[in-house]
Amino acid sequence: MSRSDVVCGLKLTHDGAVAVIGGTRLVASVEAEKIGNRPRHSALDDAAEIVRELARNGFGPDAIDRVAVDGWAAEQDGPPAVGFTVLDGRRIALPVAGYADEPGPPAPPAAFSGTRPVLGERGPRGYAGYTHATGHLLSGYCTSPFAKEGRAALGIVWDGGMPPFLYLVDPREPAITPIGALTGVSGALYPVFASHFAPFRVDRRTADPDRRFGMEALFPVSGKAMAYASLGKPIEAAVDRFEEVTAATAPATTPMRCYQWSARALRRVRPLGLSDAELLASFQEALYRGLERGLREVFAARPELAGLPLCVSGGCGLNIKWNARLRGSGLFPDVWVPPFPNDAGSAIGAACAEMARTTGKFALEWTEFAGPPVRWDGEVPEGWSAQPCDVAGLAALLARTGEPVVVVTGRAELGPRALGRRSIIAPATDPAMRDRLNEIKGRESYRPVAPICLEHCAPEVFDPGTRDPYMVFDHTIRPGWQDRVPAIVHVDGSARLQTVGPDNQPAHELLSCYERLTGIPVLCNTSANFSGRGFFPDPGSAMSWGGVSSVWSEGTLYRRDGRQ
């Protein structure tokens, strides 16, 4: 490819990442948390490290034609800027585009023009900046089947610092039309409200304001709260009171307003005497109803938008309950959610925005397995042994022993969910396996374990069981299967399903071999990582962790000595 074809996208703040698009193809995307067992949500704000990761993927700074940087919120009254370490080691405030968008007319992606050579003197002389919302929007649309087909689509971006905002993307113009907010509730309200409940209460007695109210305190809350809410059902009286608070309170669009909303809402619903799970389920239901009501109001005012497909992105795109409700609402012929709707996809989105602005092309060629490859010195820890083992042998081991196995192989998956390349895989036939996996990972007992299922078998096992290769929709286990794969049945009968087709190897071969041996096309699948860290980058990390006795990587099975 020629030099003019290469765009480097950067997300510098939390969930930092560097992505490379060559022409219209995603070559690689490396998230900071997937480098060397780093903490979840790590930043990537050091030019030397970015250049090093580019080199690992075959690109020197002089091979990059353009750099696109994700936008961020301004501090107090100053212009938007993020902390950045340049190549000589100095820490600077790098000017960037803003966070959210305002309603406006159709236009190509709008770029902020930066003048600093962020990759050093051998790289491009400046960079383009795009709002954080635009990056989310285009990470969703450009990876969608609608972009590939050249079809217009709507996009909802619902992130921590913004309410759900609706866009129209039309690649035929080509243009983006920012339509407007659908509700007055930012995505941060979900973890802020949930952080008041005992299972995930944030300690606000600490002197550190970031740990009391900041992102660091709230990052782990949403996923846990979504799982916990399934222990209860929405109660209409509580849903009504939540909606009354929203109607009577200033829009919950800042952290302080989210806390004010939460305090008022808790005063209103506590007299109902409901359990925490019922309150959280009701809260989740109230937020969804507000979202759907906003969509219906838009369609009533602009009927020409009805009937278009939908892309969902932003951190709230990880809520599988809401995604499934949108898909089942009848408002859209199709709903697309990428495997990285959260900020893990922001570097890709910034690069897509630059691709669309400069070429007029919106369709990205991509695979979910464009993360870093296995990087390992090959040193097997003491107490472990290695032997050749093909995928059929791995399936036979799972069927024979019923024991979990860590799989670390090939290039890592993009986004926060393990899709078979950085996974703990286990049989789902024993109901005790869910508790065992949660114990191994140090997770709460109410947390579900996700199923991985052969795509052509999924409609038999799950309802609806439609194609869902990225675990982004809610499904229900059909009654005839709940007793056959009890480890993946959540308390409400649901599952965060991942369907697996022939394009996902070696997971597809593994499931196919396992089904031939057992008659079961389903296995447990949960992420392989140290607690609070990104996916294992290599099998050595998994062996050092020691949570399971078998690790499989690139055709080799590593076993703790004494295991058969």
Coordinates of C-alpha atoms in Angstrom, one line a residue:
M1 CA 0.0 0.0 0.0
S2 CA 1.2 3.5 -0.6
R3 CA 2.1 5.9 2.1
S4 CA -0.9 8.1 1.4
D5 CA -3.2 5.2 2.3
V6 CA -2.2 4.9 6.0
V7 CA -4.1 6.6 8.8
C8 CA -3.2 6.2 12.5
G9 CA -6.0 6.7 15.0
L10 CA -5.3 7.5 18.6
K11 CA -7.3 7.3 21.8
L12 CA -5.0 8.9 24.5
T13 CA -7.2 8.9 27.6
H14 CA -8.7 5.9 29.5
D15 CA -9.2 2.8 27.3
G16 CA -6.3 4.1 25.3
A17 CA -5.5 2.5 21.9
V18 CA -3.7 3.0 18.6
A19 CA -5.3 1.8 15.4
V20 CA -4.0 1.7 11.8
I21 CA -6.2 1.8 8.7
G22 CA -4.5 1.1 5.4
G23 CA -6.7 2.3 2.5
T24 CA -10.1 1.1 3.8
R25 CA -8.7 -1.9 5.8
L26 CA -8.2 -2.1 9.5
V27 CA -4.6 -3.4 9.8
A28 CA -4.4 -3.5 13.6
S29 CA -5.8 -2.0 16.8
V30 CA -3.9 -2.3 20.0
E31 CA -5.6 -1.3 23.3
A32 CA -3.3 -0.3 26.1
E33 CA -4.9 -2.8 28.6
K34 CA -3.9 -5.7 26.3
I35 CA -0.2 -4.8 26.5
G36 CA 1.6 -6.8 29.2
N37 CA -1.2 -7.5 31.6
R38 CA -1.9 -3.8 32.3
P39 CA -4.9 -2.6 34.3
R40 CA -8.3 -2.4 32.6
H41 CA -9.0 1.0 31.0
S42 CA -5.3 2.1 30.9
A43 CA -4.4 5.2 29.0
L44 CA -2.1 5.3 26.0
D45 CA -0.7 8.8 26.1
D46 CA 3.1 8.3 25.5
A47 CA 4.4 9.0 22.0
A48 CA 7.3 6.6 22.5
E49 CA 5.0 3.7 23.3
I50 CA 2.7 4.6 20.4
V51 CA 5.7 4.5 18.0
R52 CA 6.8 1.2 19.5
E53 CA 3.4 -0.4 19.0
L54 CA 3.2 0.9 15.4
A55 CA 6.6 -0.7 14.8
R56 CA 5.4 -4.0 16.2
N57 CA 2.8 -3.9 13.5
G58 CA 5.2 -3.0 10.7
F59 CA 4.8 0.8 10.6
G60 CA 7.5 3.4 11.3
P61 CA 6.4 7.0 11.8
D62 CA 7.4 7.8 8.2
A63 CA 4.9 5.1 6.9
I64 CA 2.0 7.0 8.5
D65 CA 0.4 9.6 6.2
R66 CA -2.2 11.1 8.6
V67 CA -2.9 10.9 12.3
A68 CA -6.4 11.3 13.8
V69 CA -6.9 11.9 17.5
D70 CA -10.0 11.2 19.5
G71 CA -11.6 14.2 21.2
W72 CA -12.3 14.9 24.9
A73 CA -14.1 17.1 27.3
A74 CA -12.6 20.5 28.2
E75 CA -11.3 21.1 31.8
Q76 CA -13.3 23.9 33.4
D77 CA -13.5 26.8 30.9
G78 CA -10.4 26.0 28.8
P79 CA -10.2 24.5 25.4
P80 CA -10.3 20.7 25.1
A81 CA -6.8 19.2 25.7
V82 CA -5.4 15.9 27.0
G83 CA -2.2 15.0 28.7
F84 CA 0.5 13.7 26.3
T85 CA 4.1 12.7 26.6
V86 CA 6.1 13.7 23.5
L87 CA 9.1 11.8 22.3
D88 CA 11.6 13.8 24.2
G89 CA 9.8 12.9 27.5
R90 CA 8.1 16.2 28.1
R91 CA 4.5 16.2 29.3
I92 CA 2.3 18.6 27.4
A93 CA -1.4 19.5 27.1
L94 CA -2.3 18.3 23.6
P95 CA -5.2 20.3 22.0
V96 CA -7.9 18.0 20.8
A97 CA -11.5 18.3 19.5
G98 CA -14.4 18.4 22.0
Y99 CA -16.5 15.6 23.5
A100 CA -20.1 15.9 22.2
D101 CA -21.8 17.2 19.1
E102 CA -24.6 19.7 18.6
P103 CA -27.6 19.3 16.2
G104 CA -26.7 20.6 12.8
P105 CA -27.0 20.3 9.0
P106 CA -25.6 17.4 7.0
A107 CA -21.8 17.6 6.6
P108 CA -18.7 15.5 6.3
P109 CA -16.9 14.7 9.6
A110 CA -15.6 17.9 11.0
A111 CA -11.9 17.9 11.9
F112 CA -10.0 19.9 14.4
S113 CA -6.6 20.8 12.9
G114 CA -3.6 20.2 15.2
T115 CA -0.1 21.3 14.3
R116 CA 2.2 19.2 16.5
P117 CA 4.0 16.1 15.0
V118 CA 2.7 13.7 17.6
L119 CA 4.7 10.8 16.2
G120 CA 7.9 12.8 16.1
E121 CA 9.7 14.6 13.3
R122 CA 9.6 11.5 11.1
G123 CA 5.9 11.3 11.2
P124 CA 3.1 13.6 9.8
R125 CA 3.5 17.3 10.6
G126 CA 0.1 17.6 12.2
Y127 CA -3.0 15.7 13.1
A128 CA -6.8 15.8 12.7
G129 CA -9.0 15.8 15.8
Y130 CA -12.6 14.5 15.9
T131 CA -15.1 14.8 18.7
H132 CA -15.4 11.8 21.0
A133 CA -19.0 11.4 19.8
T134 CA -18.0 11.3 16.2
G135 CA -15.4 8.6 16.8
H136 CA -18.0 6.5 18.5
L137 CA -20.5 7.0 15.8
L138 CA -18.2 6.0 13.0
S139 CA -16.6 3.1 14.9
G140 CA -20.2 1.8 14.8
Y141 CA -21.3 2.8 11.3
C142 CA -18.1 2.1 9.4
T143 CA -17.9 -1.4 10.7
S144 CA -21.6 -2.1 10.0
P145 CA -23.1 -4.1 7.2
F146 CA -25.0 -1.0 6.2
A147 CA -21.8 0.8 5.4
K148 CA -20.6 -2.2 3.3
E149 CA -23.9 -2.1 1.4
G150 CA -23.7 1.7 1.0
R151 CA -27.0 2.2 2.9
A152 CA -27.9 5.2 5.1
A153 CA -28.4 4.4 8.8
L154 CA -29.2 6.0 12.1
G155 CA -26.7 6.0 14.9
I156 CA -27.2 6.3 18.6
V157 CA -24.2 7.4 20.6
W158 CA -24.8 7.0 24.4
D159 CA -21.6 7.5 26.4
G160 CA -20.7 8.3 30.0
G161 CA -20.5 12.1 29.4
M162 CA -23.5 12.5 27.1
P163 CA -27.1 11.7 26.7
P164 CA -28.2 9.4 23.9
F165 CA -27.6 11.4 20.7
L166 CA -29.1 10.5 17.4
Y167 CA -27.4 10.8 14.0
L168 CA -28.1 10.1 10.4
V169 CA -25.1 8.8 8.4
D170 CA -25.6 8.7 4.6
P171 CA -22.5 7.5 2.7
R172 CA -24.1 8.6 -0.6
E173 CA -23.9 12.3 0.1
P174 CA -21.5 11.6 2.0
A175 CA -22.5 13.3 5.2
I176 CA -23.4 13.0 8.9
T177 CA -26.4 14.8 10.2
P178 CA -26.4 15.3 14.0
I179 CA -30.1 15.2 14.9
G180 CA -30.2 15.7 18.6
A181 CA -30.4 14.2 22.1
L182 CA -33.2 11.6 22.7
T183 CA -33.3 12.1 26.5
G184 CA -31.6 14.3 29.1
V185 CA -29.8 11.4 30.8
S186 CA -26.1 10.9 30.3
G187 CA -24.6 7.4 30.4
A188 CA -22.8 8.1 33.6
L189 CA -26.1 8.1 35.5
Y190 CA -26.2 4.3 35.3
P191 CA -23.0 3.7 37.4
V192 CA -23.6 6.8 39.5
F193 CA -27.0 5.5 40.7
A194 CA -25.9 1.9 41.0
S195 CA -22.9 2.9 43.1
H196 CA -25.2 3.7 46.0
F197 CA -26.1 0.0 46.4
A198 CA -24.4 -2.4 48.7
P199 CA -23.1 -4.9 46.1
F200 CA -21.0 -2.2 44.3
R201 CA -21.1 0.8 46.7
V202 CA -18.3 3.2 46.2
D203 CA -16.5 4.3 49.4
R204 CA -17.0 8.0 49.5
R205 CA -15.2 8.4 52.8
T206 CA -11.8 8.3 51.1
A207 CA -10.0 11.7 50.7
D208 CA -9.3 11.0 47.1
P209 CA -12.0 12.7 45.1
D210 CA -11.3 10.6 42.0
R211 CA -12.0 7.5 44.0
R212 CA -15.1 8.9 45.5
F213 CA -16.7 10.4 42.3
G214 CA -14.3 9.9 39.4
M215 CA -14.2 7.4 36.5
E216 CA -11.8 5.1 38.4
A217 CA -14.5 4.5 41.0
L218 CA -17.3 4.0 38.5
F219 CA -15.6 1.8 35.8
P220 CA -16.4 -1.6 37.4
V221 CA -20.0 -0.7 38.4
S222 CA -22.1 -0.9 35.2
G223 CA -21.4 -4.5 34.3
K224 CA -21.9 -5.7 37.8
A225 CA -25.1 -3.7 38.2
M226 CA -26.5 -5.1 34.9
A227 CA -26.0 -8.6 36.1
Y228 CA -27.4 -7.9 39.5
A229 CA -30.5 -6.2 38.1
S230 CA -31.4 -9.6 36.5
L231 CA -32.0 -10.9 40.1
G232 CA -35.1 -8.8 40.2
K233 CA -37.9 -7.6 37.9
P234 CA -39.0 -4.1 37.1
I235 CA -41.8 -2.8 39.4
E236 CA -44.1 -0.3 37.7
A237 CA -44.5 1.9 40.8
A238 CA -40.7 2.3 40.9
V239 CA -40.4 2.9 37.1
D240 CA -43.1 5.6 37.4
R241 CA -41.2 7.4 40.2
F242 CA -37.9 7.2 38.4
E243 CA -39.6 8.8 35.3
E244 CA -41.2 11.5 37.5
V245 CA -37.8 12.4 38.9
T246 CA -36.3 12.7 35.4
A247 CA -39.2 15.0 34.4
A248 CA -38.8 17.2 37.5
T249 CA -35.0 17.4 37.6
A250 CA -32.5 19.3 35.6
P251 CA -31.0 17.0 32.8
A252 CA -28.6 14.5 34.3
T253 CA -25.8 15.5 31.9
T254 CA -22.9 16.2 34.4
P255 CA -21.5 14.0 37.2
M256 CA -22.9 16.4 39.9
R257 CA -26.3 16.4 38.3
C258 CA -26.2 12.6 38.1
Y259 CA -25.6 12.5 41.9
Q260 CA -28.4 15.0 42.5
W261 CA -30.7 12.9 40.4
S262 CA -29.7 9.7 42.3
A263 CA -30.3 11.3 45.7
R264 CA -33.7 12.5 44.7
A265 CA -34.7 9.2 43.1
L266 CA -33.6 7.2 46.1
R267 CA -35.7 9.3 48.4
R268 CA -38.7 8.7 46.1
V269 CA -38.4 4.9 45.7
R270 CA -37.1 3.8 49.2
P271 CA -40.6 3.9 50.7
L272 CA -41.7 1.2 48.3
G273 CA -39.7 -1.3 50.3
L274 CA -38.3 -3.0 47.2
S275 CA -35.1 -5.1 47.1
D276 CA -31.9 -3.6 45.6
A277 CA -32.3 -5.9 42.6
E278 CA -35.9 -4.7 42.0
L279 CA -34.8 -1.1 42.2
L280 CA -32.0 -1.6 39.8
A281 CA -34.2 -3.5 37.3
S282 CA -36.8 -0.7 37.6
F283 CA -34.1 2.0 37.1
Q284 CA -32.8 0.2 34.0
E285 CA -36.3 -0.2 32.6
A286 CA -37.0 3.5 33.2
L287 CA -33.9 4.6 31.3
Y288 CA -34.8 2.3 28.4
R289 CA -38.3 3.6 28.2
G290 CA -37.0 7.2 28.0
L291 CA -34.8 6.2 25.2
E292 CA -37.5 4.5 23.2
R293 CA -39.9 7.4 23.9
G294 CA -37.3 9.8 22.5
L295 CA -37.0 7.8 19.3
R296 CA -40.7 7.6 18.8
E297 CA -40.9 11.4 19.2
V298 CA -38.2 11.9 16.6
F299 CA -40.0 9.5 14.1
A300 CA -43.3 11.3 14.7
A301 CA -41.6 14.6 13.8
R302 CA -39.5 13.2 11.0
P303 CA -41.2 10.3 9.4
E304 CA -38.6 10.1 6.7
L305 CA -36.2 8.6 9.2
A306 CA -38.5 5.7 10.1
G307 CA -37.5 2.4 8.6
L308 CA -33.7 3.0 8.6
P309 CA -31.4 0.5 10.3
L310 CA -29.6 1.5 13.5
C311 CA -26.1 1.5 14.8
V312 CA -25.5 1.7 18.6
S313 CA -22.2 2.9 20.2
G314 CA -20.9 4.5 23.3
G315 CA -20.4 2.8 26.6
C316 CA -24.1 2.1 27.0
G317 CA -23.8 0.0 23.9
L318 CA -22.5 -2.7 26.2
N319 CA -26.0 -3.1 27.8
I320 CA -27.2 -6.2 26.2
K321 CA -30.7 -5.8 27.7
W322 CA -31.2 -2.4 26.0
N323 CA -29.7 -3.6 22.7
A324 CA -32.1 -6.6 22.6
R325 CA -35.0 -4.3 23.4
L326 CA -34.1 -1.9 20.6
R327 CA -33.8 -4.9 18.2
G328 CA -37.2 -6.2 19.3
S329 CA -38.9 -2.7 19.4
G330 CA -40.1 -2.9 15.8
L331 CA -38.6 0.6 15.2
F332 CA -35.7 -0.7 13.0
P333 CA -35.3 -3.4 10.4
D334 CA -31.9 -4.2 11.8
V335 CA -29.7 -3.1 14.7
W336 CA -25.9 -3.3 14.7
V337 CA -23.6 -3.1 17.7
P338 CA -19.8 -3.5 17.1
P339 CA -17.7 -5.6 19.5
F340 CA -16.1 -2.3 20.8
P341 CA -19.0 0.1 21.4
N342 CA -17.2 1.6 24.4
D343 CA -14.0 3.6 24.3
A344 CA -12.0 0.6 23.2
G345 CA -13.2 1.5 19.7
S346 CA -12.4 5.2 19.8
A347 CA -9.0 4.9 18.1
I348 CA -10.7 3.0 15.3
G349 CA -13.5 5.6 15.2
A350 CA -11.0 8.5 14.9
A351 CA -9.2 6.8 12.0
C352 CA -12.5 6.0 10.3
A353 CA -13.5 9.7 10.6
E354 CA -10.3 10.7 8.9
M355 CA -10.8 8.0 6.2
A356 CA -14.4 9.2 5.6
R357 CA -13.5 12.9 5.5
T358 CA -10.5 12.6 3.2
T359 CA -11.8 9.9 0.8
G360 CA -15.6 10.0 1.1
K361 CA -15.5 6.3 1.9
F362 CA -17.3 5.0 5.0
A363 CA -17.1 1.2 4.7
L364 CA -14.2 -0.3 6.7
E365 CA -12.8 -3.8 5.9
W366 CA -12.1 -5.3 9.3
T367 CA -12.0 -8.3 11.6
E368 CA -12.6 -8.5 15.3
F369 CA -9.3 -10.3 15.6
A370 CA -7.0 -7.4 14.8
G371 CA -5.6 -7.0 18.3
P372 CA -2.0 -7.8 19.3
P373 CA -0.6 -11.2 18.5
V374 CA 0.7 -13.6 21.1
R375 CA 4.0 -12.1 22.4
W376 CA 6.0 -14.5 24.5
D377 CA 9.6 -15.5 25.2
G378 CA 8.5 -19.1 25.2
E379 CA 9.8 -19.8 28.8
V380 CA 7.5 -22.4 30.5
P381 CA 7.2 -21.8 34.2
E382 CA 8.5 -24.4 36.6
G383 CA 5.9 -27.0 37.4
W384 CA 4.4 -27.0 33.9
S385 CA 5.0 -29.2 30.9
A386 CA 4.2 -28.8 27.2
Q387 CA 3.0 -31.2 24.5
P388 CA 1.6 -30.9 21.0
C389 CA -2.1 -30.8 20.9
D390 CA -4.4 -29.9 18.0
V391 CA -7.9 -28.5 18.3
A392 CA -9.5 -31.9 18.1
G393 CA -7.3 -33.0 21.0
L394 CA -8.3 -29.9 23.0
A395 CA -12.0 -30.7 22.4
A396 CA -11.4 -34.3 23.6
L397 CA -9.7 -33.0 26.8
L398 CA -12.7 -30.8 27.6
A399 CA -15.1 -33.7 27.0
R400 CA -13.0 -36.2 29.0
T401 CA -12.1 -34.1 32.0
G402 CA -14.9 -31.5 32.3
E403 CA -12.1 -29.1 33.4
P404 CA -11.7 -25.4 32.2
V405 CA -8.8 -24.5 29.8
V406 CA -7.3 -21.1 29.1
V407 CA -7.0 -20.4 25.3
V408 CA -4.4 -17.8 24.3
T409 CA -3.8 -18.0 20.5
G410 CA -3.5 -15.8 17.4
R411 CA -4.3 -12.1 17.3
A412 CA -6.4 -10.9 20.2
E413 CA -10.0 -9.8 19.8
L414 CA -10.9 -6.2 19.8
G415 CA -13.0 -4.7 22.6
P416 CA -13.7 -5.7 26.2
R417 CA -15.2 -9.2 25.6
A418 CA -13.2 -12.4 25.0
L419 CA -14.4 -14.1 21.8
G420 CA -12.4 -17.3 21.9
R421 CA -8.8 -16.1 21.5
R422 CA -8.2 -14.9 25.1
S423 CA -10.7 -17.0 26.8
I424 CA -11.3 -19.5 29.6
I425 CA -13.3 -22.3 27.9
A426 CA -15.1 -24.9 29.9
P427 CA -18.0 -27.4 29.6
A428 CA -21.4 -26.0 30.4
T429 CA -23.1 -29.3 31.5
D430 CA -22.3 -29.0 35.2
P431 CA -24.3 -26.3 37.1
A432 CA -21.3 -26.0 39.5
M433 CA -19.1 -24.7 36.7
R434 CA -20.5 -21.2 36.8
D435 CA -19.7 -20.8 40.5
R436 CA -16.3 -22.4 39.9
L437 CA -15.4 -20.0 37.1
N438 CA -16.6 -17.0 39.2
E439 CA -14.5 -18.2 42.1
I440 CA -11.4 -18.7 39.9
K441 CA -11.8 -15.2 38.6
G442 CA -12.6 -13.6 41.9
R443 CA -16.0 -12.5 40.7
E444 CA -19.3 -12.2 42.6
S445 CA -21.5 -15.2 42.7
Y446 CA -24.4 -13.5 40.9
R447 CA -22.3 -12.8 37.8
P448 CA -23.3 -15.0 34.8
V449 CA -21.0 -17.0 32.6
A450 CA -21.4 -16.5 28.9
P451 CA -22.1 -19.3 26.4
I452 CA -20.2 -19.8 23.1
C453 CA -22.3 -21.7 20.6
L454 CA -22.1 -22.9 17.0
E455 CA -24.0 -20.4 14.9
H456 CA -26.1 -22.9 13.1
C457 CA -27.2 -24.5 16.3
A458 CA -28.0 -21.3 18.2
P459 CA -31.7 -21.0 17.3
E460 CA -32.3 -24.5 18.7
V461 CA -30.7 -23.6 22.0
F462 CA -31.5 -19.9 22.4
D463 CA -34.4 -17.5 21.8
P464 CA -34.0 -15.8 19.4
G465 CA -30.6 -17.3 18.9
T466 CA -29.9 -15.1 15.9
R467 CA -26.4 -14.3 14.8
D468 CA -24.5 -12.6 17.6
P469 CA -20.8 -13.0 17.2
Y470 CA -19.8 -10.2 19.7
M471 CA -21.9 -10.9 22.8
V472 CA -23.9 -7.7 22.4
F473 CA -27.5 -8.9 22.7
D474 CA -29.6 -10.6 25.3
H475 CA -30.9 -14.1 24.5
T476 CA -33.0 -16.6 26.5
I477 CA -32.2 -20.3 26.9
R478 CA -34.9 -22.4 25.5
P479 CA -36.6 -24.7 28.2
G480 CA -35.3 -27.9 26.7
W481 CA -31.7 -26.8 27.0
Q482 CA -31.7 -25.2 30.5
D483 CA -30.9 -28.5 32.1
R484 CA -28.4 -29.6 29.5
V485 CA -26.2 -26.4 29.8
P486 CA -27.0 -25.1 33.3
A487 CA -23.7 -23.4 33.8
I488 CA -24.6 -20.6 31.3
V489 CA -28.2 -20.0 32.5
H490 CA -28.5 -16.7 34.4
V491 CA -31.0 -16.4 37.2
D492 CA -33.6 -14.8 34.8
G493 CA -33.1 -17.5 32.2
S494 CA -31.0 -15.2 29.9
A495 CA -27.5 -15.5 28.4
R496 CA -25.0 -13.2 26.9
L497 CA -24.6 -15.4 23.8
Q498 CA -21.7 -15.5 21.4
T499 CA -22.5 -17.3 18.2
V500 CA -19.5 -18.8 16.3
G501 CA -19.3 -19.3 12.6
P502 CA -16.5 -20.7 10.4
D503 CA -14.8 -17.3 10.3
N504 CA -13.9 -17.5 14.0
Q505 CA -11.1 -20.0 14.2
P506 CA -10.1 -22.0 16.2
A507 CA -13.3 -21.5 18.2
H508 CA -15.5 -22.9 15.4
E509 CA -13.4 -26.1 15.0
L510 CA -13.3 -26.5 18.8
L511 CA -17.0 -26.3 19.2
S512 CA -17.6 -28.6 16.1
C513 CA -15.3 -31.3 17.5
Y514 CA -16.8 -31.0 21.0
E515 CA -20.3 -31.3 19.6
R516 CA -19.3 -34.5 17.7
L517 CA -18.0 -36.0 20.9
T518 CA -20.8 -34.9 23.3
G519 CA -23.8 -33.8 21.2
I520 CA -23.6 -30.3 22.9
P521 CA -22.8 -27.3 20.7
V522 CA -22.2 -25.0 23.7
L523 CA -19.3 -24.3 25.9
C524 CA -18.7 -21.7 28.7
N525 CA -16.6 -18.7 27.6
T526 CA -15.2 -16.0 29.9
S527 CA -12.2 -13.7 29.6
A528 CA -8.7 -15.0 30.6
N529 CA -7.0 -12.3 32.6
F530 CA -5.6 -11.3 36.0
S531 CA -8.3 -9.7 38.1
G532 CA -8.7 -6.1 37.0
R533 CA -6.3 -6.5 34.1
G534 CA -6.6 -6.8 30.3
F535 CA -6.5 -10.2 28.5
F536 CA -3.5 -12.4 29.0
P537 CA -1.0 -11.5 26.2
D538 CA 0.7 -14.9 26.3
P539 CA 0.4 -18.4 27.7
G540 CA 3.2 -17.7 30.2
S541 CA 1.0 -15.2 31.9
A542 CA -1.9 -17.7 32.2
M543 CA 0.5 -20.3 33.7
S544 CA 1.9 -17.8 36.2
W545 CA -1.7 -16.9 37.1
G546 CA -2.4 -20.6 37.8
G547 CA -6.2 -20.4 38.0
V548 CA -6.6 -23.5 35.8
S549 CA -4.4 -26.5 35.2
S550 CA -4.4 -26.4 31.4
V551 CA -3.4 -23.7 28.9
W552 CA -3.6 -24.1 25.1
S553 CA -1.8 -21.9 22.7
E554 CA -0.9 -22.2 19.0
G555 CA -1.1 -26.0 18.9
T556 CA 0.5 -26.6 22.2
L557 CA -1.1 -27.8 25.4
Y558 CA 0.6 -26.7 28.7
R559 CA -0.3 -28.8 31.7
R560 CA 0.5 -28.3 35.4
D561 CA 2.7 -31.2 36.3
G562 CA 0.8 -34.2 37.7
R563 CA -2.4 -33.5 35.7
Q564 CA -3.5 -36.0 33.1

